[in-house]
Short mmCIF file of C-alpha atoms in Angstrom, two decimals:
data_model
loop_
_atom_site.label_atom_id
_atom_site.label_comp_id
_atom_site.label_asym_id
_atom_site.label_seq_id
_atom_site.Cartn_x
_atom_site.Cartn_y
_atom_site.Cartn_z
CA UNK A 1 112.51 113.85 122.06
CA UNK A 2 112.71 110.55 120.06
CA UNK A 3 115.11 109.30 118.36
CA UNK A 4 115.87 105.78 116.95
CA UNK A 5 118.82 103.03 117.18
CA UNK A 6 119.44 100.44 114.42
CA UNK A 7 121.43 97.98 114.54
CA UNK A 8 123.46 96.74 111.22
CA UNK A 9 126.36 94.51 112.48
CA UNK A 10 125.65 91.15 110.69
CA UNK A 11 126.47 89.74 107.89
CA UNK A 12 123.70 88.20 105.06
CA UNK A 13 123.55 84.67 105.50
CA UNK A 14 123.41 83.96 101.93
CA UNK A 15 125.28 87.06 100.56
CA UNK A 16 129.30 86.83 102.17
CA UNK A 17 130.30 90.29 103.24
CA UNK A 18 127.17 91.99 102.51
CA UNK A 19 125.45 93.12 105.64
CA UNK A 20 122.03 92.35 106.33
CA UNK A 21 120.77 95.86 106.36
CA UNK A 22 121.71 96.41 103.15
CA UNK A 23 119.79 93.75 101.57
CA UNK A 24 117.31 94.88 99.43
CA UNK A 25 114.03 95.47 100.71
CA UNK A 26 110.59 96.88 99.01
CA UNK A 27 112.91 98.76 96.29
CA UNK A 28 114.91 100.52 98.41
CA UNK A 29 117.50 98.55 101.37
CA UNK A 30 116.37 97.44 104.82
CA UNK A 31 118.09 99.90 106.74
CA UNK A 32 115.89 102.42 104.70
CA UNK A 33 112.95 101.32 105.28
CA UNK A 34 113.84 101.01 109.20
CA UNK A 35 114.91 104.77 109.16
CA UNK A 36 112.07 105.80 107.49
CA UNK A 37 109.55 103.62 110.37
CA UNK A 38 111.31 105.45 112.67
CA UNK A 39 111.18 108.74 111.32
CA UNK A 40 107.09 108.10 110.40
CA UNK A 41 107.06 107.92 114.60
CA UNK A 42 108.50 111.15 115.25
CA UNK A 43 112.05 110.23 115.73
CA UNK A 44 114.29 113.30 114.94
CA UNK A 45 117.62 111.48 114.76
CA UNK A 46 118.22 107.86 113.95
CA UNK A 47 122.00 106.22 114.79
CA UNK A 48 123.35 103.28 113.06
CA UNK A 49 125.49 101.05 114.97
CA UNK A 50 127.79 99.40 113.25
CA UNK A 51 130.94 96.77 113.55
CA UNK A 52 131.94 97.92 109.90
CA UNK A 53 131.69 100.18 107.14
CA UNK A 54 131.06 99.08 103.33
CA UNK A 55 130.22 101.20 100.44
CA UNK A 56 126.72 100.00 100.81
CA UNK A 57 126.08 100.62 104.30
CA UNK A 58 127.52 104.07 103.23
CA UNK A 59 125.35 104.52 100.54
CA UNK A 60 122.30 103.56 102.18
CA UNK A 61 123.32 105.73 105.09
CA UNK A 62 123.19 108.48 103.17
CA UNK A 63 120.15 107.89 100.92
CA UNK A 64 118.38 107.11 104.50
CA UNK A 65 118.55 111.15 105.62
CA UNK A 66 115.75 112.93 104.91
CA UNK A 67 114.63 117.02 106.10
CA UNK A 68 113.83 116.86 110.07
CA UNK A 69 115.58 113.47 110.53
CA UNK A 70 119.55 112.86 111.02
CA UNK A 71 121.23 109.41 110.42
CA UNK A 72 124.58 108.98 111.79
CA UNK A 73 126.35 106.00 112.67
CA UNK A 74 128.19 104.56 115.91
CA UNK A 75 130.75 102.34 116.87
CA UNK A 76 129.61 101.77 120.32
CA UNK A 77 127.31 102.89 123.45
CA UNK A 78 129.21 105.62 124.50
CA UNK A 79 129.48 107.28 120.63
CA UNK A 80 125.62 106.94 121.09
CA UNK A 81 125.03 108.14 124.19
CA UNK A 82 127.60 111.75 123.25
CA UNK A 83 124.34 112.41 120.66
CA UNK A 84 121.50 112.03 123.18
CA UNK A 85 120.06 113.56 126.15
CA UNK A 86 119.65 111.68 129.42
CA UNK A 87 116.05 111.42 128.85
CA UNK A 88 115.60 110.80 125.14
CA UNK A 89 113.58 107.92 124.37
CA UNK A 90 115.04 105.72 122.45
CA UNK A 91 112.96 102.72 120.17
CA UNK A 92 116.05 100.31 119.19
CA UNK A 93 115.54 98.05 115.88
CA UNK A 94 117.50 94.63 115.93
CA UNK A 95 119.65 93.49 113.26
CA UNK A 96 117.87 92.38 110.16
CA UNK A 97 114.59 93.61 111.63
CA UNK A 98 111.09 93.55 109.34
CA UNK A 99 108.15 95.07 110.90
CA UNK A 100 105.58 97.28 109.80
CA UNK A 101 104.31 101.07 110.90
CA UNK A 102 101.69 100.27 113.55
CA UNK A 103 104.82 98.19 115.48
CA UNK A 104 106.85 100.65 115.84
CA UNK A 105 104.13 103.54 116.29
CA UNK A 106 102.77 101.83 119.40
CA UNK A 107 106.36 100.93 121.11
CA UNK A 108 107.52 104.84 120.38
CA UNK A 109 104.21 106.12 121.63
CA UNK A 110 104.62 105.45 125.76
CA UNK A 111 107.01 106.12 128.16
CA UNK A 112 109.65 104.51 130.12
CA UNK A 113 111.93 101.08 129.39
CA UNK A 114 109.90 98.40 127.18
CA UNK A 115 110.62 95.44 125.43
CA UNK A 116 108.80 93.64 122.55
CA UNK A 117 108.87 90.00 122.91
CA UNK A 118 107.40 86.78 122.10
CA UNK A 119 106.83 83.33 124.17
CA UNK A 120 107.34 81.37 121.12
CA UNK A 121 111.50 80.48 121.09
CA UNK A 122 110.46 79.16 117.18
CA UNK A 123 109.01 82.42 116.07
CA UNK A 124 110.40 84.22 113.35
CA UNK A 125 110.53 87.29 115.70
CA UNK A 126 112.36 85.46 118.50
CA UNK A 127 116.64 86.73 119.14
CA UNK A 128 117.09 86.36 122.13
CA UNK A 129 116.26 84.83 125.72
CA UNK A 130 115.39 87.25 128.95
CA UNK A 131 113.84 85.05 131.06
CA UNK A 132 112.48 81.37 131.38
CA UNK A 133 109.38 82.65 129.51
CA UNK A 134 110.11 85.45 126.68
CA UNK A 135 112.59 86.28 123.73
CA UNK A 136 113.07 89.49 122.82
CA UNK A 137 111.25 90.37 119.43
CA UNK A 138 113.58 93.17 118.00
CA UNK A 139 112.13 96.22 119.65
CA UNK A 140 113.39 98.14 122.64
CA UNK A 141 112.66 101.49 123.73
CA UNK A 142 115.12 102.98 126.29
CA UNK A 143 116.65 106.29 127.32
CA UNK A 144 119.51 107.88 126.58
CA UNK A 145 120.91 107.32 130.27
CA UNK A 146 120.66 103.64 129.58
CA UNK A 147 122.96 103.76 126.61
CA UNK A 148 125.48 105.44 129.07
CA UNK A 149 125.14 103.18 131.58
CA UNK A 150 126.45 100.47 128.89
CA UNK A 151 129.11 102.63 127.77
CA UNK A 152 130.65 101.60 131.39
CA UNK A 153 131.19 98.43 130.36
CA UNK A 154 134.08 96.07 129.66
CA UNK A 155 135.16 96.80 125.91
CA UNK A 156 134.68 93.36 125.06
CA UNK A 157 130.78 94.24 125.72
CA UNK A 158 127.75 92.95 123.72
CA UNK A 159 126.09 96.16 122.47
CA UNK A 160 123.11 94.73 121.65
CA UNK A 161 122.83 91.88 124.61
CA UNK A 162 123.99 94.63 127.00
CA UNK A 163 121.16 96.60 126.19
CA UNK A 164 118.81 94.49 126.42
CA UNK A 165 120.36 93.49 130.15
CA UNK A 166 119.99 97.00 131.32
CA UNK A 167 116.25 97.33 130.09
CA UNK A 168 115.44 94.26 132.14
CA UNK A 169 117.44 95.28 134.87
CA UNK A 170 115.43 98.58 134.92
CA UNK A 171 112.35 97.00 134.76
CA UNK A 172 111.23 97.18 131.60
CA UNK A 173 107.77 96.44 130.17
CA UNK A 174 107.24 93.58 128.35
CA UNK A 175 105.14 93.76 125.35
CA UNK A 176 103.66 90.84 123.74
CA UNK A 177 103.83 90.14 120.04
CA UNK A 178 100.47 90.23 118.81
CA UNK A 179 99.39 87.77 115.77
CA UNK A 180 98.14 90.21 114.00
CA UNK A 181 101.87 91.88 113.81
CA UNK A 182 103.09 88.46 113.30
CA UNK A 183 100.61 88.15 110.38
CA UNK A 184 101.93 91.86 109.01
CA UNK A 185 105.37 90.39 108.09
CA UNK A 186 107.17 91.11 112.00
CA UNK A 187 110.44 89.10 112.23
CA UNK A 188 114.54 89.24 111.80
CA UNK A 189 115.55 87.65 108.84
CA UNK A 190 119.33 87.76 107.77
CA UNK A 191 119.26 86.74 103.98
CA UNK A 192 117.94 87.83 100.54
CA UNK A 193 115.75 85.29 99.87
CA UNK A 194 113.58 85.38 103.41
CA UNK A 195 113.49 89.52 102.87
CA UNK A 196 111.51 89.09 99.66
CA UNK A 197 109.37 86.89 101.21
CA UNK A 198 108.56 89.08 104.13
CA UNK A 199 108.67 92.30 101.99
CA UNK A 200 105.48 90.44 100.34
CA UNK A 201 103.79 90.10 103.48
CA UNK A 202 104.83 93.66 104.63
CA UNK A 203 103.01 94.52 101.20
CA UNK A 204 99.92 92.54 102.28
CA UNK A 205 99.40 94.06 105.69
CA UNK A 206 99.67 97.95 103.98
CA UNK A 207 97.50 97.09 101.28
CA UNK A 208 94.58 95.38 103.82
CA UNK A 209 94.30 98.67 105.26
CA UNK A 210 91.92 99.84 102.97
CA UNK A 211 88.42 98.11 104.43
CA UNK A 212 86.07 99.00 101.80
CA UNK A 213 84.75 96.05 99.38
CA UNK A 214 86.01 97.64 96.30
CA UNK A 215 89.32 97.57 97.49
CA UNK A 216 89.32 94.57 99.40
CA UNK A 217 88.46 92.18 96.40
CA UNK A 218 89.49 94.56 93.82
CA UNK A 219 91.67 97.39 93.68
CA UNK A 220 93.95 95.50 96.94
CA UNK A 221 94.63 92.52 95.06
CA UNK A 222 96.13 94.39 91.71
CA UNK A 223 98.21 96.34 94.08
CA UNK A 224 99.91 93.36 95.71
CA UNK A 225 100.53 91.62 92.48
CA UNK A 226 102.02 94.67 91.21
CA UNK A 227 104.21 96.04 93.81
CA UNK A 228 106.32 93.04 94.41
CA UNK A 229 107.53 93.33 90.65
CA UNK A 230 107.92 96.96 90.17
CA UNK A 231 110.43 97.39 93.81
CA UNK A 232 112.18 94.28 92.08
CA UNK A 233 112.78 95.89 88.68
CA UNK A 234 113.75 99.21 90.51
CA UNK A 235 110.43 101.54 89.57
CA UNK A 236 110.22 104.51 90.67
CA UNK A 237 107.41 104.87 93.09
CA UNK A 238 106.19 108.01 90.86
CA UNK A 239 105.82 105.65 87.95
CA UNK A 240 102.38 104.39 88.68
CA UNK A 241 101.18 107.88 89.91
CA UNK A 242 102.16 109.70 86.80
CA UNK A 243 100.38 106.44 85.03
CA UNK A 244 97.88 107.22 87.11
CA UNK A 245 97.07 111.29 86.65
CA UNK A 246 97.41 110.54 82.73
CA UNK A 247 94.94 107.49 82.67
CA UNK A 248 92.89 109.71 85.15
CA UNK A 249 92.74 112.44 82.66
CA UNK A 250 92.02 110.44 79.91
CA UNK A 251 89.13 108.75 81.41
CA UNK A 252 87.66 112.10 82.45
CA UNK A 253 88.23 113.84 78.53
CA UNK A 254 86.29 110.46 77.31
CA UNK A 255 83.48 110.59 79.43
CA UNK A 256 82.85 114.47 78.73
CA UNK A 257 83.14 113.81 75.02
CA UNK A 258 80.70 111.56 75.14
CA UNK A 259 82.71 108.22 75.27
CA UNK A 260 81.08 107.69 78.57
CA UNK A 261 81.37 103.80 78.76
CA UNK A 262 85.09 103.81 77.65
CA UNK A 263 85.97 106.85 79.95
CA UNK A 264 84.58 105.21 82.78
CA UNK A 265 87.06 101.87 82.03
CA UNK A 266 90.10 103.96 81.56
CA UNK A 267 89.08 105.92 84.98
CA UNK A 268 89.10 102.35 86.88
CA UNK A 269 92.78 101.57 85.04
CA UNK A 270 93.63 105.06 86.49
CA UNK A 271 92.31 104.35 90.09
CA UNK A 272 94.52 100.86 90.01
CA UNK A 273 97.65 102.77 89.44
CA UNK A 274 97.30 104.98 92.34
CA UNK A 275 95.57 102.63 94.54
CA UNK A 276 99.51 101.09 93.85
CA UNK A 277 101.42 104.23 94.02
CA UNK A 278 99.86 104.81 97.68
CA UNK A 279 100.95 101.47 98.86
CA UNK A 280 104.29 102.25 97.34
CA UNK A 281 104.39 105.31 99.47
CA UNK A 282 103.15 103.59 102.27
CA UNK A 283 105.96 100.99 101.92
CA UNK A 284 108.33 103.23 101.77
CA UNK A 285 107.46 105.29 104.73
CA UNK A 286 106.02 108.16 102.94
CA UNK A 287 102.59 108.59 104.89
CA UNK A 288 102.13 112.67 103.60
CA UNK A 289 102.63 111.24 99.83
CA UNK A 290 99.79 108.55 100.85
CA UNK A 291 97.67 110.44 102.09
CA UNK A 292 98.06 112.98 99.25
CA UNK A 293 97.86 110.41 97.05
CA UNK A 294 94.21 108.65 98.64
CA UNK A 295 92.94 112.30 98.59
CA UNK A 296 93.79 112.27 94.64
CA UNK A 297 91.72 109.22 94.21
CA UNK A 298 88.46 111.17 95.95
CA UNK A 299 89.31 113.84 93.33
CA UNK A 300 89.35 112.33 90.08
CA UNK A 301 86.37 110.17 91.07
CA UNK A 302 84.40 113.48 92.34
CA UNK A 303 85.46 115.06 88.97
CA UNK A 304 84.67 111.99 86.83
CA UNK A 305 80.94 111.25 87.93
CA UNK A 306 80.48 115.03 87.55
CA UNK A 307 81.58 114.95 84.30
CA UNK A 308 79.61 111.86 83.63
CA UNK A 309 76.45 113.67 84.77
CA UNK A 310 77.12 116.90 83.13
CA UNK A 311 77.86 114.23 79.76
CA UNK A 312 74.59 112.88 80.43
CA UNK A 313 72.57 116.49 80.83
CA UNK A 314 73.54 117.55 77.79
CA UNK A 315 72.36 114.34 75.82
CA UNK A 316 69.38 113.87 77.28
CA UNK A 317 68.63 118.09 77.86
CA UNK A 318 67.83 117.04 81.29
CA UNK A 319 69.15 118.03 85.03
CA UNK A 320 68.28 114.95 86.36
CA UNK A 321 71.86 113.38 85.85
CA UNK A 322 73.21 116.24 86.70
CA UNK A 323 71.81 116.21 90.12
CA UNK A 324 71.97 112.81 90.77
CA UNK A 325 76.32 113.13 90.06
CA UNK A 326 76.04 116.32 92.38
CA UNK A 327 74.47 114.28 94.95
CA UNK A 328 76.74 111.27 94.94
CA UNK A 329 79.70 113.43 95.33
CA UNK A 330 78.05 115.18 98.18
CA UNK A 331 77.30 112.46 100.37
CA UNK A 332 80.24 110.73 99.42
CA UNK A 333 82.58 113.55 100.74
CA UNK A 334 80.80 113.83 103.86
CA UNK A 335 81.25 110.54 104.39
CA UNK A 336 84.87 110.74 103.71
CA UNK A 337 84.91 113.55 107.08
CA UNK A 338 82.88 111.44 108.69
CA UNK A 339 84.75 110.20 112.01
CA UNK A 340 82.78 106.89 112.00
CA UNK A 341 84.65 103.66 111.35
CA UNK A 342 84.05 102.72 107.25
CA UNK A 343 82.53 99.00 107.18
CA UNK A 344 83.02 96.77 104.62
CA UNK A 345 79.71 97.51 102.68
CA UNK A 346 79.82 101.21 102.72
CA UNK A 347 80.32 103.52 99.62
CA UNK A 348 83.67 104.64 99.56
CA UNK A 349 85.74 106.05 96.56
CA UNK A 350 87.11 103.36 94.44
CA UNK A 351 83.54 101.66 94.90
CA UNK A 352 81.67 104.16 92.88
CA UNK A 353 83.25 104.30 89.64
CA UNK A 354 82.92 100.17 90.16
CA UNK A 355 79.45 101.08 90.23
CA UNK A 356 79.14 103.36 88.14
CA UNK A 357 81.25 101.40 84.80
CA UNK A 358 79.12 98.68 83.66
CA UNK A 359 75.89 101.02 83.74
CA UNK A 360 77.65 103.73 81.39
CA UNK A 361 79.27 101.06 79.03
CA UNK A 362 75.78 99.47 78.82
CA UNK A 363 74.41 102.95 78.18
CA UNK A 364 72.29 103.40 81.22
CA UNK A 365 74.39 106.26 82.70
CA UNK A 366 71.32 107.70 84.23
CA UNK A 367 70.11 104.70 85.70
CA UNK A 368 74.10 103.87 87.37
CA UNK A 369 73.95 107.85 88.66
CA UNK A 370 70.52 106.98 90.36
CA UNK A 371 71.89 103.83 92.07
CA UNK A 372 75.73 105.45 92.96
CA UNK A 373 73.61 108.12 94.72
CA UNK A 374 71.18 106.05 96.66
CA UNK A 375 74.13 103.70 97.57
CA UNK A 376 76.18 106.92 98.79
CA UNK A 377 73.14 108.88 100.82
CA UNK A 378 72.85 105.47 102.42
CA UNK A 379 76.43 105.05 103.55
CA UNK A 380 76.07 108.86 104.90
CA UNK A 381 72.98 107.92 106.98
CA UNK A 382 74.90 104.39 108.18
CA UNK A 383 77.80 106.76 108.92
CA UNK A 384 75.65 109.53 110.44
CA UNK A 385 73.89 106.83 112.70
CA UNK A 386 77.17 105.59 114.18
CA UNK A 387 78.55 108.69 115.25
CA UNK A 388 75.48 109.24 117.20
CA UNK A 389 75.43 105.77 118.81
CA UNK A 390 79.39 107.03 119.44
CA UNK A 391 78.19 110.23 121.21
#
């Protein structure tokens, strides 16, 4: 079993009597967004230890649980260790920690005491010293014996330094702090202002996920420039997906009525908004709603370039559109099974209707079908080619 152990004892440092973990953090607080890390890992119960209670860290408490995953809170090592098994693994999140999915994911996925850390004592990242060499970075994973073994202690104990002294003492692992999780927003920051900041840069390392060129210089950079201001004015995150599904049907209604060029712009508008509404998912540690969500954009671009062939076939009385949409689709969605690693240059779903836009508006529908198809047989034979260099 996993289960998680945040820690939300200190105070913000520009905020008196507000506790770090619950600043705000991606439109929800940071204790949130740690709970639901942990919970995207497997972890079936998350504790919350804690030096005091506000109505915030209450409220947040509460908004935190979630079907299949418990939050409760502790006072103290031996409250914590009551709730687990001697053998539970245990990933521990530091005070006023900011890291992303792939972090956490690879400390909860072994077995046995570990400790993320950094040889950098300036790093963003850096709490505390073990040895002449490393600071701890804010991650621990340890068992649920090892929380007893602190609940021996003196009552004037450390929680959070004891811990950490029993994982060395055990022999823990220690895991270096990679840039690239560096570069993804990883550090402990303790006030408003730095959380924004890093909730950017958490933004930036969800969003540069998606590897195709269409999304890269497109579709990515109207995400990040629109996330950061709907968490702070408090948007839902179903906001841009309902924008999204009505934009998407408009678009398709135009292009099947003939408004080809214009349906084709309003479908791009609708594949913005829920290129956004899966990063706000993401971001808020709703994977199943992302994935949901990227499967919605395969849909409605499927369904438009049908609909722009079908548009097309009954214009021109010819099946050649037709075929060419049916084709384009086809490849497309085997590429999307495909198992091979997407490079940058491959078709992929948002870079179709890219494609596929300035030929309709220009009123060479035919002649953008003909291309999108090419371009998406190729990527299939690319994709096709590296599985077999794979096997």
């Amino acid at each position: 079993m996993l289960a998680g152990l945040i820690f939300a004892i200190e105070e913000a440092e520009d905020r008196p009597g507000m506790l770090a973990a619950t600043l705000p953090f991606g439109g929800m607080t940071l204790l949130e967004y740690q709970v639901r890390l942990l919970a995207g890992a497997g972890a079936e119960q998350v504790m919350v230890a804690v030096g005091r209670m506000t109505p915030q860290l209450v409220s947040a408490v509460n908004r935190a649980s979630r079907p299949g995953v418990s939050v409760e809170i502790v006072r103290s090592a031996e409250e914590a260790s009551e709730r687990l098994d001697y053998d539970t693994r245990v990933v521990v999140l530091a005070d006023g920690l900011v890291t992303t999915d792939s972090v956490i994911d690879s400390m909860a996925s072994e077995h046995g005491e570990a400790l993320l850390v950094t040889n950098d004592p300036n790093s963003p990242a850096a709490i505390e010293r073990l040895d002449m060499r490393d600071s701890w970075a804010g991650i621990a994973r340890v068992s649920g014996g090892q929380l007893g073994e602190i609940a021996q202690m003196p009552e004037d104990y450390d929680f959070q330094s004891a811990l950490l002294r029993v994982a060395v003492q055990a022999g823990a692992e220690h895991v270096p702090l990679t840039t690239s999780w560096l570069r993804g927003g990883h550090s402990v920051e303790l006030s408003a202002a730095a959380l924004a900041t890093r909730s950017n840069a958490v933004l930036a390392a969800l969003t540069e996920r998606r590897t195709s060129w269409a999304d890269r210089w497109i579709f990515t950079p109207i995400a990040r420039l629109a996330l950061p201001e709907l968490t702070r004015r408090g948007v839902p995150g179903w906001a841009p997906l309902a924008l999204g599904a009505v934009l998407g049907v408009a678009g398709v209604a135009l292009a099947g009525w003939g408004w080809e060029g214009t349906g084709m712009g309003v479908t791009l508008a609708a594949l913005a908004a829920l290129v956004t509404a899966a990063a706000h998912a993401s971001l808020t540690g709703d994977p199943a709603r992302a994935s949901a969500i990227e499967t919605g954009v395969f849909a409605l671009v499927a369904l438009a370039t049908l609909v722009l062939g079908a548009s097309e076939r009954i214009a021109s009385g010819e099946w050649t559109p037709a075929v060419l949409a049916l084709v384009a689709v086809a490849a497309q969605l085997l590429v999307e099974r495909s198992r091979a690693r997407p490079r940058r240059w491959w078709s992929s779903p948002s870079a179709l209707p890219l494609l596929l836009a300035p030929f309709a508006m220009a009123g060479w529908a035919v002649a953008g079908l003909g291309l999108a198809a090419v371009y998406a047989f190729a990527t299939l034979a690319a994709a096709v080619e590296t599985n077999r260099e794979k096997a």
